[in-house]
Coordinates of C-alpha atoms in Angstrom, one line a residue:
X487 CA 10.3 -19.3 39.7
X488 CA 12.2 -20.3 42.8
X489 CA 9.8 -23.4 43.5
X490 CA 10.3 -24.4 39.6
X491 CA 14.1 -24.1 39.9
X492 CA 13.8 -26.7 43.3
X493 CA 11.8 -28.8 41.2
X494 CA 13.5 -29.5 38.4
X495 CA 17.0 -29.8 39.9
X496 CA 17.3 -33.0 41.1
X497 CA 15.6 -33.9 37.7
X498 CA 18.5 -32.0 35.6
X499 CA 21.2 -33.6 38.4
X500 CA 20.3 -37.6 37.9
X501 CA 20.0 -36.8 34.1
X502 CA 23.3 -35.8 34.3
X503 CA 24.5 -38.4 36.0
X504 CA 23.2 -41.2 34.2
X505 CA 24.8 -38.9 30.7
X506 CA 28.2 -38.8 32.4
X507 CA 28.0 -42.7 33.3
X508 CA 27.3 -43.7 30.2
X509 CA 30.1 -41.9 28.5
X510 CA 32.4 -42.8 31.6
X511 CA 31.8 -46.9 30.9
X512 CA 33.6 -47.2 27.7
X513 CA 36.1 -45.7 29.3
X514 CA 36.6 -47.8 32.3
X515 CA 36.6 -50.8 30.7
X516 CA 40.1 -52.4 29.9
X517 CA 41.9 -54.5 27.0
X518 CA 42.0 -58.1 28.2
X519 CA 45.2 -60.0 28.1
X520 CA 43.4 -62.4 25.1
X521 CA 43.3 -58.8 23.2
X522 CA 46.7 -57.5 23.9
X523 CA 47.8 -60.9 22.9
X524 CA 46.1 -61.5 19.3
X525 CA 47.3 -57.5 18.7
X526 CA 51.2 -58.2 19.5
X527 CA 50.7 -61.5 17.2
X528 CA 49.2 -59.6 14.4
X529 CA 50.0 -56.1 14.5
X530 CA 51.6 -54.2 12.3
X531 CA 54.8 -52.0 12.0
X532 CA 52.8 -48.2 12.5
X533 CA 50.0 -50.4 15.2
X534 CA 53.1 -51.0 17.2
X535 CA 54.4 -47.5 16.9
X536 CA 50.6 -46.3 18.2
X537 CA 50.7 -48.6 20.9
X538 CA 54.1 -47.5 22.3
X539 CA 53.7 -44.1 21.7
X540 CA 50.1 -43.6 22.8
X541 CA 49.0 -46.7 24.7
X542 CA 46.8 -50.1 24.7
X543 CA 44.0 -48.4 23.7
X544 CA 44.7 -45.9 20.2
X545 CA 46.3 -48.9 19.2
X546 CA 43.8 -51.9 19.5
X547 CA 41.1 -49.5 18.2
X548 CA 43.6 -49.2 14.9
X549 CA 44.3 -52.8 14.7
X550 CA 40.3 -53.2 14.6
X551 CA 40.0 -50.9 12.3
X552 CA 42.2 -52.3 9.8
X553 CA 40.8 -55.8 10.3
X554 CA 37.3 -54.9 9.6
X555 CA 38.6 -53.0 6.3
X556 CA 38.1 -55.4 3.1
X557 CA 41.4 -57.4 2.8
X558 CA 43.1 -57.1 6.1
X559 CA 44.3 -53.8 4.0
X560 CA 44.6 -50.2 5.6
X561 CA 43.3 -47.1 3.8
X562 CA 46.6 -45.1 4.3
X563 CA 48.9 -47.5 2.6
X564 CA 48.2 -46.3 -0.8
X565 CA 49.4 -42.7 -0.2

């Protein structure tokens, strides 16, 4: 059992690492001064409140979100 257990940890170890490096990359990688730029241009009243209250990145992942919507139009407005 002990031989099996020095066997397969290095196995379970790198697999772990390459799991935690793929979930770490997205979060590495920053909003560039062209996408910061086109949000502040475009953004609306409630993706500005987002961005100051929560940061750069809640609120370009909103702005997105309403531009890929049909319309330019967010799903929240009709409430």
């Amino acid at each position: 059992m002990v031989g099996l257990l020095v066997l397969l940890f290095p196995l379970l170890l790198m697999a772990f690492m390459l799991i935690m490096e793929r979930i770490e990359k997205p979060l590495t990688r920053g909003a560039t001064e062209r996408q910061v730029e086109e949000f502040l241009d475009h953004a609306n009243p409630d993706e500005l409140d987002t961005f100051v209250r929560e940061g750069t990145d809640s609120a370009l992942s909103r702005f997105r979100a309403r531009l890929r919507l049909p319309g330019g139009q967010r799903r929240d407005r009709n409430r």
